[in-house]
Short mmCIF file of C-alpha atoms in Angstrom, two decimals:
data_model
loop_
_atom_site.label_atom_id
_atom_site.label_comp_id
_atom_site.label_asym_id
_atom_site.label_seq_id
_atom_site.Cartn_x
_atom_site.Cartn_y
_atom_site.Cartn_z
CA GLY A 1 93.19 78.34 115.50
CA ALA A 2 94.18 75.94 112.87
CA ARG A 3 94.28 72.20 111.89
CA ARG A 4 95.73 70.02 109.96
CA ILE A 5 93.55 66.56 108.22
CA ASP A 6 96.48 64.53 105.85
CA SER A 7 96.00 61.76 103.17
CA GLY A 8 99.38 60.78 100.83
CA ASN A 9 100.55 64.17 99.05
CA ILE A 10 96.93 66.03 99.22
CA HIS A 11 96.21 67.89 103.08
CA SER A 12 93.51 70.32 104.29
CA ALA A 13 94.69 72.80 107.55
CA ILE A 14 91.10 74.35 108.92
CA PHE A 15 91.63 77.86 109.82
CA SER A 16 89.64 80.57 111.88
CA CYS A 17 90.28 84.07 111.12
CA GLY A 18 87.70 87.07 111.83
CA CYS A 19 86.84 87.23 108.33
CA PHE A 20 86.23 84.21 105.73
CA TRP A 21 85.66 85.96 102.37
CA TYR A 22 89.51 87.28 102.34
CA ALA A 23 90.49 84.01 103.82
CA ASP A 24 89.63 83.30 100.56
CA GLU A 25 90.17 85.42 98.33
CA ILE A 26 94.35 85.22 100.08
CA PHE A 27 93.98 81.35 99.91
CA SER A 28 92.61 80.64 96.36
CA ARG A 29 95.90 82.89 94.78
CA GLN A 30 98.79 80.04 96.15
CA TYR A 31 99.65 78.40 94.10
CA GLY A 32 99.25 74.21 95.46
CA VAL A 33 96.30 75.00 96.87
CA MET A 34 92.81 73.10 95.68
CA THR A 35 90.18 73.85 97.45
CA VAL A 36 89.01 76.91 99.50
CA GLU A 37 85.47 76.58 101.25
CA CYS A 38 83.88 79.02 104.07
CA GLY A 39 82.25 78.23 107.19
CA TYR A 40 81.79 78.65 110.49
CA THR A 41 82.72 76.82 113.58
CA GLY A 42 82.22 76.58 117.43
CA GLY A 43 79.18 78.99 118.68
CA GLY A 44 75.54 78.55 120.68
CA ASN A 45 73.74 78.40 118.60
CA TYR A 46 72.94 75.82 115.45
CA GLU A 47 72.76 77.44 112.62
CA PRO A 48 74.05 81.05 111.76
CA LYS A 49 72.44 84.07 110.62
CA GLY A 50 73.02 87.59 109.57
CA THR A 51 74.31 89.23 112.13
CA ASN A 52 73.89 86.79 114.77
CA PHE A 53 76.19 85.00 114.04
CA GLY A 54 76.13 83.47 118.65
CA ASN A 55 79.76 82.88 119.15
CA HIS A 56 80.67 81.26 115.78
CA SER A 57 83.98 81.67 114.23
CA GLU A 58 84.31 82.31 110.77
CA THR A 59 86.31 79.17 109.04
CA VAL A 60 88.23 79.24 105.94
CA LYS A 61 88.94 74.88 105.01
CA VAL A 62 91.95 75.04 102.91
CA GLN A 63 92.32 71.91 100.71
CA TYR A 64 96.12 71.69 99.42
CA ASN A 65 99.33 69.39 97.92
CA SER A 66 101.77 69.83 100.46
CA GLU A 67 104.49 69.62 97.69
CA GLN A 68 103.71 71.81 95.80
CA ILE A 69 103.08 73.97 99.57
CA THR A 70 103.58 73.77 102.70
CA TYR A 71 101.01 73.78 105.99
CA GLN A 72 104.27 75.90 107.70
CA LYS A 73 103.27 78.65 104.18
CA LEU A 74 100.12 78.58 104.63
CA VAL A 75 100.58 79.67 109.05
CA GLU A 76 102.44 82.12 107.40
CA ILE A 77 99.82 83.81 104.76
CA MET A 78 97.47 83.95 108.15
CA ASN A 79 99.54 86.14 109.58
#
């Protein structure tokens, strides 16, 4: 899934994925991407640890400048 948060030209997009380290590496290389944060969303337990993620999804939050890269381009990169 993906979600976009807007504030002027600086936006944040949140993507759930199979492996956030791969997504972190790919997004970090893109012109216009300012930051990439990795974490977990959803799930059945309070704090995922080790191999027990409790149905959490690995997720990245991408902060980007929409004058340099579009939301659509970020979605295409994730697919």
